[in-house]
Short mmCIF file of C-alpha atoms in Angstrom, two decimals:
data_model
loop_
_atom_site.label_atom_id
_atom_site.label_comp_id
_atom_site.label_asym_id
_atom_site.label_seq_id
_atom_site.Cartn_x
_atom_site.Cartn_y
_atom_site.Cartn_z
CA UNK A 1 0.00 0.00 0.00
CA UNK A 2 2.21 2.66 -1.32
CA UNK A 3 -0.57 4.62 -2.86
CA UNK A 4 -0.87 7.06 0.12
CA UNK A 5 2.67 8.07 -0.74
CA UNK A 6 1.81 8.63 -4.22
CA UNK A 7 -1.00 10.51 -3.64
CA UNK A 8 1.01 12.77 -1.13
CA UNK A 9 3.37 13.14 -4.63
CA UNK A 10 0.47 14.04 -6.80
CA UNK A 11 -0.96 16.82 -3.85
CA UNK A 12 2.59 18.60 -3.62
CA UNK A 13 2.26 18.99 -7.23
CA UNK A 14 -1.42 19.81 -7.36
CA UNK A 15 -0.75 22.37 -4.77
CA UNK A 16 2.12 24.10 -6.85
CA UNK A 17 0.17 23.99 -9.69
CA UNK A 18 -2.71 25.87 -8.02
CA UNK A 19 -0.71 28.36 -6.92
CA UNK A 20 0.88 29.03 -9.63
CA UNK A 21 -2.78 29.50 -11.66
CA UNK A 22 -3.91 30.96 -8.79
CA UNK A 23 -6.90 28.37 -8.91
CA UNK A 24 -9.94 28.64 -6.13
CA UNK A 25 -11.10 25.22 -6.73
CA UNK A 26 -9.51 22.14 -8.69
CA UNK A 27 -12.45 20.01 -10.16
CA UNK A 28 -11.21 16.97 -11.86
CA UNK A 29 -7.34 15.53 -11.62
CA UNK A 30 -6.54 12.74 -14.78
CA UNK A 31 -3.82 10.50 -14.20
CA UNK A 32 -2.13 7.85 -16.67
CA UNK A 33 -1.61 4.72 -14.59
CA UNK A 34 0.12 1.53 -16.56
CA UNK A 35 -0.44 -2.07 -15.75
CA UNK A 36 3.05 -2.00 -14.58
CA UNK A 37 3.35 0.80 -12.54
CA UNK A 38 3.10 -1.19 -9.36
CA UNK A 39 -0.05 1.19 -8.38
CA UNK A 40 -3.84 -0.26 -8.07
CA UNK A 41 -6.28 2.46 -9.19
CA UNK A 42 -8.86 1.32 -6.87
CA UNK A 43 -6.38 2.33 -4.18
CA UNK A 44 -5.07 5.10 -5.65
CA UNK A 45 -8.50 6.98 -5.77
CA UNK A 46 -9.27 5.71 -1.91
CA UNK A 47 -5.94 7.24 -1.15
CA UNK A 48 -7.13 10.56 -3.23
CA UNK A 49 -10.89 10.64 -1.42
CA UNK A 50 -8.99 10.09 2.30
CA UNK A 51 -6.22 13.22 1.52
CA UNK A 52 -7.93 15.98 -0.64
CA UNK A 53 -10.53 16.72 2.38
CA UNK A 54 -9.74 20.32 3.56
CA UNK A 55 -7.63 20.89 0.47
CA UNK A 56 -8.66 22.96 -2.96
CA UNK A 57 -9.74 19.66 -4.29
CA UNK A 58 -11.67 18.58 -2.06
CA UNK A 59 -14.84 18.39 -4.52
CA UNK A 60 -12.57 16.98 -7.18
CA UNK A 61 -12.73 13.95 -9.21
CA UNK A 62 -10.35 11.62 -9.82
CA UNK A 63 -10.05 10.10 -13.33
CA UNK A 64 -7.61 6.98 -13.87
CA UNK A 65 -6.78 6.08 -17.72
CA UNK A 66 -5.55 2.54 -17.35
CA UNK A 67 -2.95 1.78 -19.44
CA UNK A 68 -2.33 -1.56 -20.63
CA UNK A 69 1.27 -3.02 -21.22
CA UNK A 70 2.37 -3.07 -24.74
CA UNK A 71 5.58 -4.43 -26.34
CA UNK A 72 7.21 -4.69 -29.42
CA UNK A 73 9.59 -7.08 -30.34
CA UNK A 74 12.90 -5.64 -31.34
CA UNK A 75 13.49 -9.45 -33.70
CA UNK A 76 10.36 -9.22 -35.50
CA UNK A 77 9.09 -5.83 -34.57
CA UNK A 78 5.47 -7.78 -33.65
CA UNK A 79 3.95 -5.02 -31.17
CA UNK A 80 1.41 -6.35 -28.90
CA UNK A 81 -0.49 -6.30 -25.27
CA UNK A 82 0.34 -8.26 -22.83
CA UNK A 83 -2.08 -9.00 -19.85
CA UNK A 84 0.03 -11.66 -18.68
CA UNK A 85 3.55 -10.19 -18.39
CA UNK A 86 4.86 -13.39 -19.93
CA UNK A 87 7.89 -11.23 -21.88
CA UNK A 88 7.98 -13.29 -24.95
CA UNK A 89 6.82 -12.82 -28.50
CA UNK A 90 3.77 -14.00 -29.23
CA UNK A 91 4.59 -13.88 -33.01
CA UNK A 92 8.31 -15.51 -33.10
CA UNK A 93 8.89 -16.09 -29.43
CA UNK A 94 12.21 -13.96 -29.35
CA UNK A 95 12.20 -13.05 -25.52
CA UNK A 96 13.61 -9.39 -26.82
CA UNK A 97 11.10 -7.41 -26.21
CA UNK A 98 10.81 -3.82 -25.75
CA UNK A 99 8.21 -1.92 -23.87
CA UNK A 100 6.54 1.02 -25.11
CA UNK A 101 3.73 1.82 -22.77
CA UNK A 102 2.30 0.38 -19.44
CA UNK A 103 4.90 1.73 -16.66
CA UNK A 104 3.66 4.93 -16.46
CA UNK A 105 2.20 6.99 -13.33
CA UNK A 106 1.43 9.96 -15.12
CA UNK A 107 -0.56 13.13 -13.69
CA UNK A 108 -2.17 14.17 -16.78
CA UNK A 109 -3.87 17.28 -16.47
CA UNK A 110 -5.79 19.18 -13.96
CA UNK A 111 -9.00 20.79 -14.50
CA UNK A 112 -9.61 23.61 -12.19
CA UNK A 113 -11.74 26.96 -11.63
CA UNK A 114 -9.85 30.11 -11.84
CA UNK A 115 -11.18 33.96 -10.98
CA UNK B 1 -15.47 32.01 -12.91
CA UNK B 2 -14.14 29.87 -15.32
CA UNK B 3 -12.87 26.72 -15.89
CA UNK B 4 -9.55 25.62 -16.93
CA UNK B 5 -7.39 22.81 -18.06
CA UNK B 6 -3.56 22.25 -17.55
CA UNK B 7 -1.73 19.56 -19.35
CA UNK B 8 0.96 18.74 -16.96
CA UNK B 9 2.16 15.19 -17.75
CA UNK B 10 4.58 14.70 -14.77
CA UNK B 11 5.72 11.73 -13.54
CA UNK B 12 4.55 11.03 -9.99
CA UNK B 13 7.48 9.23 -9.21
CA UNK B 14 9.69 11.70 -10.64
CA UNK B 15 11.11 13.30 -7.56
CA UNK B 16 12.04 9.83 -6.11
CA UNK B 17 13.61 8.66 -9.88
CA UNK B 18 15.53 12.47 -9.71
CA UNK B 19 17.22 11.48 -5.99
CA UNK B 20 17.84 7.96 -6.94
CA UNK B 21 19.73 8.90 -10.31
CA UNK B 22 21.91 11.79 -7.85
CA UNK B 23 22.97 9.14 -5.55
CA UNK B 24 23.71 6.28 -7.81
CA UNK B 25 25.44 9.11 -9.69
CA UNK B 26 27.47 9.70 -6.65
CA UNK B 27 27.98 6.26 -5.84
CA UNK B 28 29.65 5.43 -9.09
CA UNK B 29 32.16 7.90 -9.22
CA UNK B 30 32.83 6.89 -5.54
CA UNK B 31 33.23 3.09 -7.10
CA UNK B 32 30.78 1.76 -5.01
CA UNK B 33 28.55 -0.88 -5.99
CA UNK B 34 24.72 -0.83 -4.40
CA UNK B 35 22.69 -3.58 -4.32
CA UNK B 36 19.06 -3.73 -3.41
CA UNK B 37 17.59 -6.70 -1.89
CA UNK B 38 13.94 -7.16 -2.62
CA UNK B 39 11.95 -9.59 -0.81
CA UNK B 40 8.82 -11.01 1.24
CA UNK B 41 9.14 -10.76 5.11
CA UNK B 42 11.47 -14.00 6.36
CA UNK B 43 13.02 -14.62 3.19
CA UNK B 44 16.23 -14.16 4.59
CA UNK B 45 17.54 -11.02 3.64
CA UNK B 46 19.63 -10.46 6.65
CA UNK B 47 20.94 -14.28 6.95
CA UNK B 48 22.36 -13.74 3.36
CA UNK B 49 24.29 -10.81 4.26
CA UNK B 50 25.68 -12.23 7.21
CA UNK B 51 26.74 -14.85 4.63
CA UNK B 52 28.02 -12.07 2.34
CA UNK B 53 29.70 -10.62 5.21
CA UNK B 54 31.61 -13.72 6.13
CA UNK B 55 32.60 -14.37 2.51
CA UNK B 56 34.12 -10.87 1.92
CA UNK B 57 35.89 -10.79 4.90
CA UNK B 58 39.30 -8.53 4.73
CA UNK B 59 39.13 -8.96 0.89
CA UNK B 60 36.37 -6.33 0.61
CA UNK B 61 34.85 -3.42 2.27
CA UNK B 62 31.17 -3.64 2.77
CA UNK B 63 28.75 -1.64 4.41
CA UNK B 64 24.63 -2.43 5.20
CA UNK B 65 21.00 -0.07 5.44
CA UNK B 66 18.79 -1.92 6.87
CA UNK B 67 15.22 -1.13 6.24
CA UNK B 68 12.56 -2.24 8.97
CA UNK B 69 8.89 -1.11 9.61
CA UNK B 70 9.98 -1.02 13.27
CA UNK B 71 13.38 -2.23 15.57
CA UNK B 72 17.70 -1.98 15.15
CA UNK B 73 17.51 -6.03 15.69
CA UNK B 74 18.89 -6.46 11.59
CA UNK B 75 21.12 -3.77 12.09
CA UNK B 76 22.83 -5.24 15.19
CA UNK B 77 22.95 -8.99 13.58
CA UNK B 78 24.97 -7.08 11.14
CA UNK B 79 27.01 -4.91 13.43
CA UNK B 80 27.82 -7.97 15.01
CA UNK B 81 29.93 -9.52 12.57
CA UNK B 82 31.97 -6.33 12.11
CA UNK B 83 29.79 -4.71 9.22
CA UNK B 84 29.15 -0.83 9.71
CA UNK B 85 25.63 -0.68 9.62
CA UNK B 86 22.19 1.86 9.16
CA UNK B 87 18.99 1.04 10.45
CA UNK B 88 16.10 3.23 8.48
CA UNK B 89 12.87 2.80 10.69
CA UNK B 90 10.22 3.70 8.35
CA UNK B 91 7.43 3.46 11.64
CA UNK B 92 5.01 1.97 9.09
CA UNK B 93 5.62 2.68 5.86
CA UNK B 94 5.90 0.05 2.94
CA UNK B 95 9.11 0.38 1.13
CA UNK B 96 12.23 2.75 1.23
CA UNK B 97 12.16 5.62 -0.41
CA UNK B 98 15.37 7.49 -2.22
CA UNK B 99 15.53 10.56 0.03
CA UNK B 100 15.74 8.30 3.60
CA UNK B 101 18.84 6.69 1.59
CA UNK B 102 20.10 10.23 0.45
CA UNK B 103 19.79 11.31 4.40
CA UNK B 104 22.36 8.80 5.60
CA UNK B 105 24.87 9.87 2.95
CA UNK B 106 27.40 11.74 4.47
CA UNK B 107 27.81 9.04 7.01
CA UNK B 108 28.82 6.33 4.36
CA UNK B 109 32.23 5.70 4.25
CA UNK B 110 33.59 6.51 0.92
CA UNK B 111 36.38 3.59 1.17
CA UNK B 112 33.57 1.18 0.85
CA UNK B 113 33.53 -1.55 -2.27
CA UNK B 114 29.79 -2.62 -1.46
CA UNK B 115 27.20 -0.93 0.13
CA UNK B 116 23.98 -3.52 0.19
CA UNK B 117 20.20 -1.77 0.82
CA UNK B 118 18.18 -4.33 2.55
CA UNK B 119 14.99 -3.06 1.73
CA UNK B 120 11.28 -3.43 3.91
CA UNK B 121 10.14 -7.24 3.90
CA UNK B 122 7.33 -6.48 1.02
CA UNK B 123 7.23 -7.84 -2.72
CA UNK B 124 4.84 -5.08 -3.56
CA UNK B 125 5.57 -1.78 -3.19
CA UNK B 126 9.60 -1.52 -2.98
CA UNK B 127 9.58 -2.45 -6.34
CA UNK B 128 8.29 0.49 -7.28
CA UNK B 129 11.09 2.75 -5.91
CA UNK B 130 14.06 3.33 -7.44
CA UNK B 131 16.88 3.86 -4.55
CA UNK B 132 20.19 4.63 -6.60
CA UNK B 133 21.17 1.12 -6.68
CA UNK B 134 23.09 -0.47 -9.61
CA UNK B 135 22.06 -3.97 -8.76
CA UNK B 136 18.19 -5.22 -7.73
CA UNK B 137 17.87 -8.36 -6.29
CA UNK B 138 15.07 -10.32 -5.71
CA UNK B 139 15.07 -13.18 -3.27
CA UNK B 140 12.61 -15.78 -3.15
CA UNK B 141 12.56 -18.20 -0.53
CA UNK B 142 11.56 -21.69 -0.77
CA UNK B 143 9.00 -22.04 1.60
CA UNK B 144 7.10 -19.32 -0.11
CA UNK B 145 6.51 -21.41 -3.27
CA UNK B 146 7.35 -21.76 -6.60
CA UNK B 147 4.58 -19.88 -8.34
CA UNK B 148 6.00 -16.05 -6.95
CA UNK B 149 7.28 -14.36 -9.70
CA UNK B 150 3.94 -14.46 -11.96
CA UNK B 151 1.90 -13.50 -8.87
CA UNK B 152 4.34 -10.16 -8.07
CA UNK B 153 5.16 -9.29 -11.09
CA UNK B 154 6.87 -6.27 -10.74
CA UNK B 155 9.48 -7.43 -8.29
CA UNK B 156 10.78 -9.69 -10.75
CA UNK B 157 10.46 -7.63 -13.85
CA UNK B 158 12.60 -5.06 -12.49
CA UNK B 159 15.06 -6.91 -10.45
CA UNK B 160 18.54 -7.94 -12.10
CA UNK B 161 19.11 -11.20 -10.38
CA UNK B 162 17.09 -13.68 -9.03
CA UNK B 163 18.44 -15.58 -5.29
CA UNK B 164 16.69 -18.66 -4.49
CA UNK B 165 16.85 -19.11 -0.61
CA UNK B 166 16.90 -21.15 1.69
CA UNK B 167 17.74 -24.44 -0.84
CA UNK B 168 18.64 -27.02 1.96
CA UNK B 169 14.82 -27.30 2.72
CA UNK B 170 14.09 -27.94 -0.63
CA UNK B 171 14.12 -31.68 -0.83
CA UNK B 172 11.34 -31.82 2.14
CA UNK B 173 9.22 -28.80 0.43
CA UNK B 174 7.32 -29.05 -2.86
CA UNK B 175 9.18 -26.21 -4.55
CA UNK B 176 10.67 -26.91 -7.80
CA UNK B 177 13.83 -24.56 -8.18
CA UNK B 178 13.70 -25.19 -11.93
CA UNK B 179 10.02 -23.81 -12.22
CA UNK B 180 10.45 -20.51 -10.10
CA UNK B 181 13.24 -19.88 -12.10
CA UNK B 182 11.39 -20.68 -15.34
CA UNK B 183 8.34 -18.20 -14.06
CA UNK B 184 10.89 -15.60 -13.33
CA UNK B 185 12.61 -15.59 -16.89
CA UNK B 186 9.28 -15.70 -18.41
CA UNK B 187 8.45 -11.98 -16.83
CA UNK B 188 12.00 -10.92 -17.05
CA UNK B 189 14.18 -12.87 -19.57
CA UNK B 190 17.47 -11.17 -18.81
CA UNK B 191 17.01 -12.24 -14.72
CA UNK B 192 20.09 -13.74 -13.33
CA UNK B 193 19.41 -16.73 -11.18
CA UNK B 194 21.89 -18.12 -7.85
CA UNK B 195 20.24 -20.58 -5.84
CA UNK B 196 21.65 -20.19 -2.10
CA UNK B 197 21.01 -21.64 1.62
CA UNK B 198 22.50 -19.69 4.37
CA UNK B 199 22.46 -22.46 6.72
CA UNK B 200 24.80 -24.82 4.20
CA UNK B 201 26.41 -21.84 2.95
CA UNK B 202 25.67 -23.06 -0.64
CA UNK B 203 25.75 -20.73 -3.61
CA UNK B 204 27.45 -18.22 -1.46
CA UNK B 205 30.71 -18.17 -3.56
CA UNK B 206 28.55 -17.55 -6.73
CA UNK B 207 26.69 -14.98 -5.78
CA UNK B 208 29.98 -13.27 -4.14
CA UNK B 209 31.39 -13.81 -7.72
CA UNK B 210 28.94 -11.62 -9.30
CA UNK B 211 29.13 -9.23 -7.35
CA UNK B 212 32.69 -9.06 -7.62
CA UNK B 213 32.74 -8.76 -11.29
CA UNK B 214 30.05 -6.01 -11.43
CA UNK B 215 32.14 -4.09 -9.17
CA UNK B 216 35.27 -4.55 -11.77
CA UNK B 217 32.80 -3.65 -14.72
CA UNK B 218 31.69 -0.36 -12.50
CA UNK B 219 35.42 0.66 -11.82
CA UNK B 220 36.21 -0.32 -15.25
CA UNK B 221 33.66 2.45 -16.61
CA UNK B 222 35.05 5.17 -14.16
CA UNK B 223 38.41 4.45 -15.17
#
């Protein structure tokens, strides 16, 4: 359960942010979080409900894009998803395979109201 | 009032990857080689430093952070054979993060050949954190089973070698070293894998081995 530590990431960013566009309010918070980013979305958003009380966001929403781990393989250049994370080519079975998306933990964008 | 939308796109580990990258940085041009060890509570993390310890003897200079929820007791089994050691108590938190490393830097020697990061018993989230090491380990007991590596995926994927422990209970256990090694190459291909037991002192000299030479290739680059 290292989402709480994440989430304490994403506020010290939100809160810059904020400042910075002088926001009153932030509404909606998007984040980009990959299959192999070693974060559960579920948890994430608890973490996000339990810390944004008594903060600009605490009336915000927050929206997780999943993103699913996809390789391509540098023999055969086969690109693929991979639910499993069984790291071999499912078109030549080379076990070279590069990945292109599905470790990210992205903050997105930030929607917020502004004077 | 309006509304309005910022694209930021920043990483939300970023801060932790920027202080890992300083002190590995650091460590490099000091010529010391860091090693992570990744593992489930009671995998014996501590017993296989104490082997490590005993194998580098004079030869090498090693030092030890020990990561624990709560209690010095890993630190002391390490003082006690001689080791300078750290003892990060996290009071509750999950994994290790780069910046409780980065605190404890001025007091590392800078003689050292091996400093070794024993990270909080967890398979979960200290996989997630990069701490400046060059090496990740991942150590998988046999007890635990043979079907780990598929059900933490992420410890595996990112880890650079693969230490089977605790070996000399194999023969009464139903873990097949051939198929947790088989699981872990099929999430990580490029895993290196020692089988070890602490108590028999097995795959010891292997492991050591490894080390050694990654230390050479480390120098080898600075040089």
């Amino acid at each position: 359960m290292h989402e709480l530590s994440i989430i304490t990431s994403l506020f010290e960013i939100l809160e810059e942010k904020a400042k910075e566009k002088k926001a009153r309010r932030i509404t909606c918070v998007k984040l980009q979080v990959g299959a192999l980013s070693g974060a559960v979305p579920e948890l994430l958003k608890t973490a996000f409900d339990f810390y944004k009380k008594d903060t600009l966001a605490s009336q915000a929403e927050l929206d997780i894009d999943e993103i699913p781990l996809k390789v391509k393989c540098k023999k055969c250049q086969h690109e693929t998803f991979k639910d499993d994370f069984i790291f071999v080519c499912s078109n030549c079975g080379s076990s070279e395979l590069k990945i292109l998306a599905g470790t990210e933990l992205l903050l997105e964008k930030i929607e917020m109201e502004i004077e | 009032m309006k509304k309005k939308e910022i694209l930021v796109l920043k990483d939300l580990l970023g801060s932790n990857k920027m202080i890992a990258s300083e002190i590995r940085e650091e460590l490099t041009e000091k010529g010391i080689l860091t090693i992570n060890f990744l593992s489930s509570p009671g995998a014996g993390k501590t017993s296989l430093l104490e082997q490590l310890a005993e194998q580098f003897q004079s030869q090498y200079k090693m030092a030890v952070i020990e990561g624990d929820i709560e209690t010095e007791r890993d630190a002391e089994r390490i003082r006690a054979k001689g080791i300078p050691a750290w003892q990060i108590t996290t009071g509750g938190a999950c994994h290790l993060e780069a910046r409780m490393v980065g605190k404890l830097f001025s007091e590392i020697p800078s003689n050292l050949d091996f400093l070794f990061i024993e990270n909080i018993g967890n398979l979960v989230c200290p996989a997630s954190y990069d701490l400046g090491e060059h090496i990740r380990c991942v150590l998988l007991s046999s007890p635990e089973g043979d079907d780990k590596p598929k059900k933490y995926p992420k410890a595996f994927t990112t880890s650079d070698c693969l230490v089977i422990t605790k070996s000399d209970l194999v023969p009464i256990l139903p873990f097949d070293i051939h198929k947790a090694q088989n699981e872990a190459m099929e999430v990580n291909p490029q895993i290196k894998t020692f089988v070890t037991s602490a108590v028999q002192g097995t795959g010891i000299k292997e492991l050591t081995g490894f080390f050694i030479e990654s230390l050479q290739k480390l120098r080898k680059q600075n040089a």
